[in-house]
Amino acid sequence: MDAEFNQTLITLGGFVDVDKYRYLYFVILLTLYILILSTNCTIMCLICIHRNLHEPMYIFIAALSLNSLLFSTAIYPKLCIDVVSQKQTISHSACLFQYFLYYSFAASDFLLLSAMAYDRYVSICKPLQYPTIMGKRTVVVLLTLAWFLPACEVVVATVISSQHKLCDFTSKGIFCNNTFFKLHCVKSAFLTVYGLFVMMNLVVVPVMFILFTYIKIFVITYHRCAEIRQKAAETCLPHLMVLFSFVCLILFDVIVARLESDLSKIVRLILTLQIVVYNPLFNPIIYGVKMKEIWKQIKRLFC
């Protein structure tokens, strides 16, 4: 690929009235980014500092917070720069890199939630075997797979996409996601099929595994004492809330990009912003409030 093609500028046409609300957009986006950084860093620091939180469940929560930080950093700084710029553009190579980061970290969320579901299953349903099954080695392997596997699969689509020439240079999005494929001169059947394979492998299978695991947990705990049922509800409910919200938002990405749904510009903007706002911002809030040990440390920190 020659340098001229690699540096082709793509216009991000998904913004609404950016000239009129430029500084309002900037303040909102910067505030959201700071909140995401502060809330997720608080959760990670509390888990690192306090030894009673050095358990697999809390390590996975810290990993989820770290993933949210990386995901947000791949999106928000560029958004803040774009809204104060006269033109909202991105080079072809930078767009591909942002696409890679966006989907790698998004898919990692599902695998981390799967690891958390497995941890809860072993803890509640096999408590005597828990220390043996969920040792340090298991935790390291699960964390490595959660970040390494999505990166390996998404990089294939990124490399193949980089070989396609562009005939359209105006994207309907505000950052580079699946809408980028619509700029190709020729629609790639391989990319479409491969995208479905990646979605099945990194989204559908983990979601099915999580649902199956929690159904098993609730069935087993139903026949046990009230204290165990309460423990199961307290630890599983936050995971299910996070999973449900993220699945709904990812469905929007699929519907708009893959099925080419005809949505108004303002609706598309609002839904796109929810993808990069809801999970990174509300995950640490949900875990901070719903997980007793974390909430206890938060109250000690601020009170």
mmCIF file of C-alpha atoms in Angstrom:
data_model
loop_
_atom_site.group_PDB
_atom_site.id
_atom_site.type_symbol
_atom_site.label_atom_id
_atom_site.label_comp_id
_atom_site.label_asym_id
_atom_site.label_seq_id
_atom_site.Cartn_x
_atom_site.Cartn_y
_atom_site.Cartn_z
ATOM 1 C CA MET A 1 0.000 0.000 0.000
ATOM 2 C CA ASP A 2 1.502 3.376 -0.941
ATOM 3 C CA ALA A 3 1.862 6.265 1.516
ATOM 4 C CA GLU A 4 -0.658 8.454 -0.328
ATOM 5 C CA PHE A 5 -3.430 5.870 0.034
ATOM 6 C CA ASN A 6 -2.481 5.208 3.658
ATOM 7 C CA GLN A 7 -2.846 8.908 4.532
ATOM 8 C CA THR A 8 -6.230 9.383 2.826
ATOM 9 C CA LEU A 9 -8.404 11.626 4.977
ATOM 10 C CA ILE A 10 -11.849 10.373 5.953
ATOM 11 C CA THR A 11 -14.520 12.844 7.054
ATOM 12 C CA LEU A 12 -16.503 11.854 10.142
ATOM 13 C CA GLY A 13 -19.986 13.046 9.232
ATOM 14 C CA GLY A 14 -21.912 11.747 12.233
ATOM 15 C CA PHE A 15 -21.775 14.949 14.294
ATOM 16 C CA VAL A 16 -24.906 17.128 14.572
ATOM 17 C CA ASP A 17 -24.611 20.952 14.561
ATOM 18 C CA VAL A 18 -20.991 20.761 15.659
ATOM 19 C CA ASP A 19 -20.354 24.406 14.666
ATOM 20 C CA LYS A 20 -23.260 25.599 16.803
ATOM 21 C CA TYR A 21 -22.622 23.425 19.881
ATOM 22 C CA ARG A 22 -18.848 22.969 19.549
ATOM 23 C CA TYR A 23 -17.884 23.988 23.090
ATOM 24 C CA LEU A 24 -20.906 22.336 24.695
ATOM 25 C CA TYR A 25 -19.907 19.047 23.039
ATOM 26 C CA PHE A 26 -16.327 19.526 24.228
ATOM 27 C CA VAL A 27 -17.322 20.178 27.855
ATOM 28 C CA ILE A 28 -19.699 17.191 27.921
ATOM 29 C CA LEU A 29 -17.194 14.795 26.340
ATOM 30 C CA LEU A 30 -14.296 15.964 28.513
ATOM 31 C CA THR A 31 -16.451 15.698 31.651
ATOM 32 C CA LEU A 32 -17.527 12.170 30.719
ATOM 33 C CA TYR A 33 -13.931 11.139 30.037
ATOM 34 C CA ILE A 34 -12.739 12.520 33.382
ATOM 35 C CA LEU A 35 -15.590 10.730 35.189
ATOM 36 C CA ILE A 36 -14.731 7.462 33.425
ATOM 37 C CA LEU A 37 -11.055 7.844 34.354
ATOM 38 C CA SER A 38 -11.762 8.740 37.985
ATOM 39 C CA THR A 39 -14.409 6.074 38.688
ATOM 40 C CA ASN A 40 -12.511 3.223 37.048
ATOM 41 C CA CYS A 41 -9.176 4.264 38.594
ATOM 42 C CA THR A 42 -10.867 4.390 42.010
ATOM 43 C CA ILE A 43 -12.115 0.809 41.646
ATOM 44 C CA MET A 44 -8.712 -0.429 40.421
ATOM 45 C CA CYS A 45 -6.783 1.345 43.177
ATOM 46 C CA LEU A 46 -9.095 0.065 45.934
ATOM 47 C CA ILE A 47 -8.693 -3.502 44.675
ATOM 48 C CA CYS A 48 -4.895 -3.136 44.423
ATOM 49 C CA ILE A 49 -4.478 -1.534 47.859
ATOM 50 C CA HIS A 50 -6.711 -3.731 50.003
ATOM 51 C CA ARG A 51 -5.521 -7.313 50.463
ATOM 52 C CA ASN A 52 -9.018 -8.619 51.241
ATOM 53 C CA LEU A 53 -9.940 -7.711 47.643
ATOM 54 C CA HIS A 54 -7.099 -9.771 46.157
ATOM 55 C CA GLU A 55 -9.501 -12.504 45.070
ATOM 56 C CA PRO A 56 -10.259 -13.673 41.499
ATOM 57 C CA MET A 57 -13.694 -12.009 41.436
ATOM 58 C CA TYR A 58 -12.263 -8.581 42.323
ATOM 59 C CA ILE A 59 -9.257 -9.061 40.048
ATOM 60 C CA PHE A 60 -11.657 -9.601 37.133
ATOM 61 C CA ILE A 61 -13.576 -6.457 38.157
ATOM 62 C CA ALA A 62 -10.286 -4.515 38.166
ATOM 63 C CA ALA A 63 -9.492 -5.951 34.720
ATOM 64 C CA LEU A 64 -12.926 -4.847 33.488
ATOM 65 C CA SER A 65 -12.206 -1.324 34.781
ATOM 66 C CA LEU A 66 -8.818 -1.319 33.062
ATOM 67 C CA ASN A 67 -10.480 -2.465 29.851
ATOM 68 C CA SER A 68 -12.992 0.398 30.141
ATOM 69 C CA LEU A 69 -10.122 2.866 30.542
ATOM 70 C CA LEU A 70 -8.352 1.565 27.442
ATOM 71 C CA PHE A 71 -11.607 1.458 25.460
ATOM 72 C CA SER A 72 -12.464 5.052 26.402
ATOM 73 C CA THR A 73 -8.942 6.319 25.708
ATOM 74 C CA ALA A 74 -9.196 4.911 22.183
ATOM 75 C CA ILE A 75 -12.314 7.046 21.576
ATOM 76 C CA TYR A 76 -12.653 10.144 23.786
ATOM 77 C CA PRO A 77 -9.422 12.103 23.134
ATOM 78 C CA LYS A 78 -10.088 11.988 19.375
ATOM 79 C CA LEU A 79 -13.743 13.014 19.905
ATOM 80 C CA CYS A 80 -12.658 15.997 22.033
ATOM 81 C CA ILE A 81 -10.188 17.085 19.345
ATOM 82 C CA ASP A 82 -12.780 16.667 16.589
ATOM 83 C CA VAL A 83 -15.495 18.816 18.185
ATOM 84 C CA VAL A 84 -13.157 21.814 18.556
ATOM 85 C CA SER A 85 -11.708 21.389 15.052
ATOM 86 C CA GLN A 86 -13.054 23.058 11.952
ATOM 87 C CA LYS A 87 -13.129 19.720 10.123
ATOM 88 C CA GLN A 88 -13.785 16.312 11.659
ATOM 89 C CA THR A 89 -11.350 14.075 9.767
ATOM 90 C CA ILE A 90 -9.125 11.077 10.415
ATOM 91 C CA SER A 91 -6.467 9.432 8.290
ATOM 92 C CA HIS A 92 -7.095 6.013 6.807
ATOM 93 C CA SER A 93 -4.372 4.373 8.905
ATOM 94 C CA ALA A 94 -5.559 6.053 12.138
ATOM 95 C CA CYS A 95 -9.127 4.982 11.362
ATOM 96 C CA LEU A 96 -8.048 1.359 10.994
ATOM 97 C CA PHE A 97 -6.131 1.548 14.278
ATOM 98 C CA GLN A 98 -9.142 3.026 16.097
ATOM 99 C CA TYR A 99 -11.371 0.338 14.589
ATOM 100 C CA PHE A 100 -8.984 -2.334 15.869
ATOM 101 C CA LEU A 101 -8.879 -0.896 19.413
ATOM 102 C CA TYR A 102 -12.640 -0.313 19.572
ATOM 103 C CA TYR A 103 -13.643 -3.887 18.720
ATOM 104 C CA SER A 104 -10.753 -5.568 20.548
ATOM 105 C CA PHE A 105 -11.620 -3.924 23.871
ATOM 106 C CA ALA A 106 -15.380 -4.288 23.323
ATOM 107 C CA ALA A 107 -14.981 -8.038 22.726
ATOM 108 C CA SER A 108 -12.662 -8.317 25.740
ATOM 109 C CA ASP A 109 -15.543 -7.118 27.919
ATOM 110 C CA PHE A 110 -17.593 -10.183 26.996
ATOM 111 C CA LEU A 111 -14.709 -12.564 27.701
ATOM 112 C CA LEU A 112 -13.985 -10.891 31.037
ATOM 113 C CA LEU A 113 -17.659 -11.193 31.978
ATOM 114 C CA SER A 114 -17.471 -14.882 30.994
ATOM 115 C CA ALA A 115 -14.462 -15.351 33.277
ATOM 116 C CA MET A 116 -16.375 -13.643 36.104
ATOM 117 C CA ALA A 117 -19.377 -15.910 35.515
ATOM 118 C CA TYR A 118 -17.144 -18.992 35.679
ATOM 119 C CA ASP A 119 -15.562 -17.690 38.889
ATOM 120 C CA ARG A 120 -18.991 -17.194 40.482
ATOM 121 C CA TYR A 121 -20.096 -20.670 39.382
ATOM 122 C CA VAL A 122 -17.068 -22.344 40.989
ATOM 123 C CA SER A 123 -17.318 -20.189 44.131
ATOM 124 C CA ILE A 124 -21.013 -20.881 44.756
ATOM 125 C CA CYS A 125 -21.475 -24.375 43.342
ATOM 126 C CA LYS A 126 -18.062 -25.916 44.156
ATOM 127 C CA PRO A 127 -16.839 -23.982 47.222
ATOM 128 C CA LEU A 128 -14.500 -26.723 48.487
ATOM 129 C CA GLN A 129 -12.714 -26.953 45.129
ATOM 130 C CA TYR A 130 -12.603 -23.185 44.583
ATOM 131 C CA PRO A 131 -9.021 -22.536 45.843
ATOM 132 C CA THR A 132 -7.706 -25.338 43.621
ATOM 133 C CA ILE A 133 -9.662 -24.478 40.459
ATOM 134 C CA MET A 134 -9.351 -20.675 40.641
ATOM 135 C CA GLY A 135 -5.665 -20.436 41.429
ATOM 136 C CA LYS A 136 -3.327 -17.688 40.224
ATOM 137 C CA ARG A 137 -2.446 -19.632 37.084
ATOM 138 C CA THR A 138 -6.117 -19.968 36.067
ATOM 139 C CA VAL A 139 -6.725 -16.257 36.614
ATOM 140 C CA VAL A 140 -3.673 -15.309 34.516
ATOM 141 C CA VAL A 141 -4.731 -17.657 31.686
ATOM 142 C CA LEU A 142 -8.294 -16.266 31.645
ATOM 143 C CA LEU A 143 -7.070 -12.654 31.642
ATOM 144 C CA THR A 144 -4.563 -13.378 28.865
ATOM 145 C CA LEU A 145 -7.222 -15.014 26.699
ATOM 146 C CA ALA A 146 -9.680 -12.169 27.357
ATOM 147 C CA TRP A 147 -7.282 -9.617 25.832
ATOM 148 C CA PHE A 148 -5.222 -11.727 23.414
ATOM 149 C CA LEU A 149 -7.965 -13.666 21.606
ATOM 150 C CA PRO A 150 -10.073 -10.628 20.532
ATOM 151 C CA ALA A 151 -6.949 -8.782 19.378
ATOM 152 C CA CYS A 152 -5.892 -11.736 17.211
ATOM 153 C CA GLU A 153 -9.319 -12.081 15.591
ATOM 154 C CA VAL A 154 -9.988 -8.370 15.064
ATOM 155 C CA VAL A 155 -6.533 -7.723 13.597
ATOM 156 C CA VAL A 156 -7.363 -10.100 10.716
ATOM 157 C CA ALA A 157 -10.378 -7.982 9.700
ATOM 158 C CA THR A 158 -8.290 -4.813 10.140
ATOM 159 C CA VAL A 159 -5.469 -6.036 7.889
ATOM 160 C CA ILE A 160 -7.847 -7.267 5.186
ATOM 161 C CA SER A 161 -9.791 -4.003 5.312
ATOM 162 C CA SER A 162 -6.553 -2.042 4.863
ATOM 163 C CA GLN A 163 -6.104 -3.718 1.457
ATOM 164 C CA HIS A 164 -9.419 -2.375 0.117
ATOM 165 C CA LYS A 165 -9.489 0.918 -1.731
ATOM 166 C CA LEU A 166 -11.976 3.607 -0.729
ATOM 167 C CA CYS A 167 -14.484 5.204 -3.106
ATOM 168 C CA ASP A 168 -16.372 7.178 -0.443
ATOM 169 C CA PHE A 169 -14.548 9.388 2.054
ATOM 170 C CA THR A 170 -17.402 10.459 4.338
ATOM 171 C CA SER A 171 -18.359 8.154 7.193
ATOM 172 C CA LYS A 172 -21.744 8.382 8.919
ATOM 173 C CA GLY A 173 -20.131 7.777 12.299
ATOM 174 C CA ILE A 174 -18.252 9.947 14.804
ATOM 175 C CA PHE A 175 -15.448 7.401 15.104
ATOM 176 C CA CYS A 176 -14.320 4.352 13.141
ATOM 177 C CA ASN A 177 -16.522 1.297 13.646
ATOM 178 C CA ASN A 178 -18.296 -1.044 11.208
ATOM 179 C CA THR A 179 -19.591 1.930 9.194
ATOM 180 C CA PHE A 180 -16.035 2.167 7.842
ATOM 181 C CA PHE A 181 -16.689 -0.859 5.592
ATOM 182 C CA LYS A 182 -19.317 1.108 3.661
ATOM 183 C CA LEU A 183 -16.543 3.335 2.297
ATOM 184 C CA HIS A 184 -14.967 0.466 0.337
ATOM 185 C CA CYS A 185 -15.280 0.518 -3.433
ATOM 186 C CA VAL A 186 -16.273 -3.157 -3.469
ATOM 187 C CA LYS A 187 -18.198 -4.814 -0.653
ATOM 188 C CA SER A 188 -16.190 -7.754 0.643
ATOM 189 C CA ALA A 189 -18.151 -10.987 1.113
ATOM 190 C CA PHE A 190 -15.245 -12.400 3.121
ATOM 191 C CA LEU A 191 -15.293 -9.483 5.585
ATOM 192 C CA THR A 192 -19.046 -9.907 6.037
ATOM 193 C CA VAL A 193 -18.765 -13.644 6.738
ATOM 194 C CA TYR A 194 -15.671 -13.190 8.887
ATOM 195 C CA GLY A 195 -17.409 -10.440 10.865
ATOM 196 C CA LEU A 196 -20.283 -12.808 11.630
ATOM 197 C CA PHE A 197 -17.783 -15.483 12.685
ATOM 198 C CA VAL A 198 -16.044 -13.057 15.058
ATOM 199 C CA MET A 199 -19.383 -11.917 16.485
ATOM 200 C CA MET A 200 -20.438 -15.527 17.114
ATOM 201 C CA ASN A 201 -17.075 -16.400 18.636
ATOM 202 C CA LEU A 202 -16.535 -13.313 20.801
ATOM 203 C CA VAL A 203 -20.099 -12.199 21.587
ATOM 204 C CA VAL A 204 -22.762 -14.876 21.111
ATOM 205 C CA VAL A 205 -20.816 -17.821 22.594
ATOM 206 C CA PRO A 206 -19.661 -15.864 25.698
ATOM 207 C CA VAL A 207 -23.201 -14.527 26.269
ATOM 208 C CA MET A 208 -24.678 -18.035 25.985
ATOM 209 C CA PHE A 209 -22.012 -19.342 28.378
ATOM 210 C CA ILE A 210 -22.771 -16.576 30.902
ATOM 211 C CA LEU A 211 -26.531 -17.183 30.768
ATOM 212 C CA PHE A 212 -26.064 -20.964 31.075
ATOM 213 C CA THR A 213 -23.702 -20.485 34.038
ATOM 214 C CA TYR A 214 -26.066 -18.179 35.935
ATOM 215 C CA ILE A 215 -29.051 -20.429 35.273
ATOM 216 C CA LYS A 216 -27.042 -23.298 36.792
ATOM 217 C CA ILE A 217 -26.150 -21.101 39.777
ATOM 218 C CA PHE A 218 -29.759 -20.084 40.433
ATOM 219 C CA VAL A 219 -31.043 -23.645 40.027
ATOM 220 C CA ILE A 220 -28.463 -25.006 42.484
ATOM 221 C CA THR A 221 -28.861 -22.212 45.044
ATOM 222 C CA TYR A 222 -32.676 -22.441 44.891
ATOM 223 C CA HIS A 223 -32.491 -25.691 46.875
ATOM 224 C CA ARG A 224 -30.074 -24.297 49.462
ATOM 225 C CA CYS A 225 -30.481 -21.960 52.437
ATOM 226 C CA ALA A 226 -31.543 -18.327 52.165
ATOM 227 C CA GLU A 227 -28.041 -17.054 53.006
ATOM 228 C CA ILE A 228 -26.492 -18.798 49.986
ATOM 229 C CA ARG A 229 -29.297 -17.570 47.725
ATOM 230 C CA GLN A 230 -28.673 -14.015 48.941
ATOM 231 C CA LYS A 231 -24.933 -14.342 48.306
ATOM 232 C CA ALA A 232 -25.602 -15.613 44.781
ATOM 233 C CA ALA A 233 -27.974 -12.737 44.054
ATOM 234 C CA GLU A 234 -25.558 -10.112 45.424
ATOM 235 C CA THR A 235 -22.614 -11.315 43.336
ATOM 236 C CA CYS A 236 -24.444 -12.291 40.137
ATOM 237 C CA LEU A 237 -26.889 -9.393 39.776
ATOM 238 C CA PRO A 238 -24.244 -6.734 38.941
ATOM 239 C CA HIS A 239 -22.746 -9.003 36.247
ATOM 240 C CA LEU A 240 -26.151 -9.580 34.663
ATOM 241 C CA MET A 241 -26.935 -5.835 34.700
ATOM 242 C CA VAL A 242 -23.644 -5.050 32.965
ATOM 243 C CA LEU A 243 -24.136 -7.876 30.449
ATOM 244 C CA PHE A 244 -27.701 -6.849 29.551
ATOM 245 C CA SER A 245 -26.787 -3.209 28.969
ATOM 246 C CA PHE A 246 -23.730 -4.037 26.864
ATOM 247 C CA VAL A 247 -25.582 -6.568 24.700
ATOM 248 C CA CYS A 248 -28.304 -3.999 23.934
ATOM 249 C CA LEU A 249 -25.742 -1.412 22.867
ATOM 250 C CA ILE A 250 -23.718 -3.852 20.764
ATOM 251 C CA LEU A 251 -26.929 -4.865 18.989
ATOM 252 C CA PHE A 252 -27.269 -1.254 17.856
ATOM 253 C CA ASP A 253 -23.782 -1.377 16.336
ATOM 254 C CA VAL A 254 -24.680 -4.549 14.439
ATOM 255 C CA ILE A 255 -28.110 -3.329 13.314
ATOM 256 C CA VAL A 256 -26.850 0.006 11.997
ATOM 257 C CA ALA A 257 -23.624 -1.182 10.400
ATOM 258 C CA ARG A 258 -24.481 -4.658 9.151
ATOM 259 C CA LEU A 259 -28.180 -4.366 8.319
ATOM 260 C CA GLU A 260 -27.792 -0.751 7.136
ATOM 261 C CA SER A 261 -30.789 0.508 9.095
ATOM 262 C CA ASP A 262 -32.013 3.948 8.063
ATOM 263 C CA LEU A 263 -31.868 6.054 11.234
ATOM 264 C CA SER A 264 -31.916 9.824 11.536
ATOM 265 C CA LYS A 265 -28.596 11.526 12.193
ATOM 266 C CA ILE A 266 -29.517 12.653 15.719
ATOM 267 C CA VAL A 267 -30.765 9.168 16.737
ATOM 268 C CA ARG A 268 -27.598 7.591 15.341
ATOM 269 C CA LEU A 269 -25.461 10.091 17.277
ATOM 270 C CA ILE A 270 -27.294 9.511 20.578
ATOM 271 C CA LEU A 271 -27.113 5.710 20.308
ATOM 272 C CA THR A 272 -23.456 5.796 19.266
ATOM 273 C CA LEU A 273 -22.583 7.975 22.255
ATOM 274 C CA GLN A 274 -24.388 5.559 24.578
ATOM 275 C CA ILE A 275 -22.047 2.765 23.443
ATOM 276 C CA VAL A 276 -18.986 4.732 24.581
ATOM 277 C CA VAL A 277 -20.648 6.227 27.681
ATOM 278 C CA TYR A 278 -22.806 3.644 29.397
ATOM 279 C CA ASN A 279 -20.501 0.719 30.083
ATOM 280 C CA PRO A 280 -17.225 2.558 30.820
ATOM 281 C CA LEU A 281 -19.013 4.984 33.162
ATOM 282 C CA PHE A 282 -21.665 2.859 34.844
ATOM 283 C CA ASN A 283 -19.729 -0.415 35.238
ATOM 284 C CA PRO A 284 -17.620 0.902 38.136
ATOM 285 C CA ILE A 285 -20.708 2.552 39.659
ATOM 286 C CA ILE A 286 -22.700 -0.702 39.496
ATOM 287 C CA TYR A 287 -19.853 -2.756 40.959
ATOM 288 C CA GLY A 288 -19.019 -0.085 43.528
ATOM 289 C CA VAL A 289 -22.578 0.046 44.858
ATOM 290 C CA LYS A 290 -23.637 -3.593 44.459
ATOM 291 C CA MET A 291 -20.473 -5.365 45.642
ATOM 292 C CA LYS A 292 -20.459 -5.089 49.437
ATOM 293 C CA GLU A 293 -16.698 -5.231 49.998
ATOM 294 C CA ILE A 294 -15.951 -2.605 47.347
ATOM 295 C CA TRP A 295 -18.757 -0.352 48.620
ATOM 296 C CA LYS A 296 -17.376 -0.684 52.151
ATOM 297 C CA GLN A 297 -13.941 0.524 50.998
ATOM 298 C CA ILE A 298 -15.477 3.381 48.986
ATOM 299 C CA LYS A 299 -17.341 4.618 52.067
ATOM 300 C CA ARG A 300 -14.127 4.442 54.088
ATOM 301 C CA LEU A 301 -12.293 6.388 51.403
ATOM 302 C CA PHE A 302 -14.775 9.266 51.147
ATOM 303 C CA CYS A 303 -16.267 9.253 54.651
#
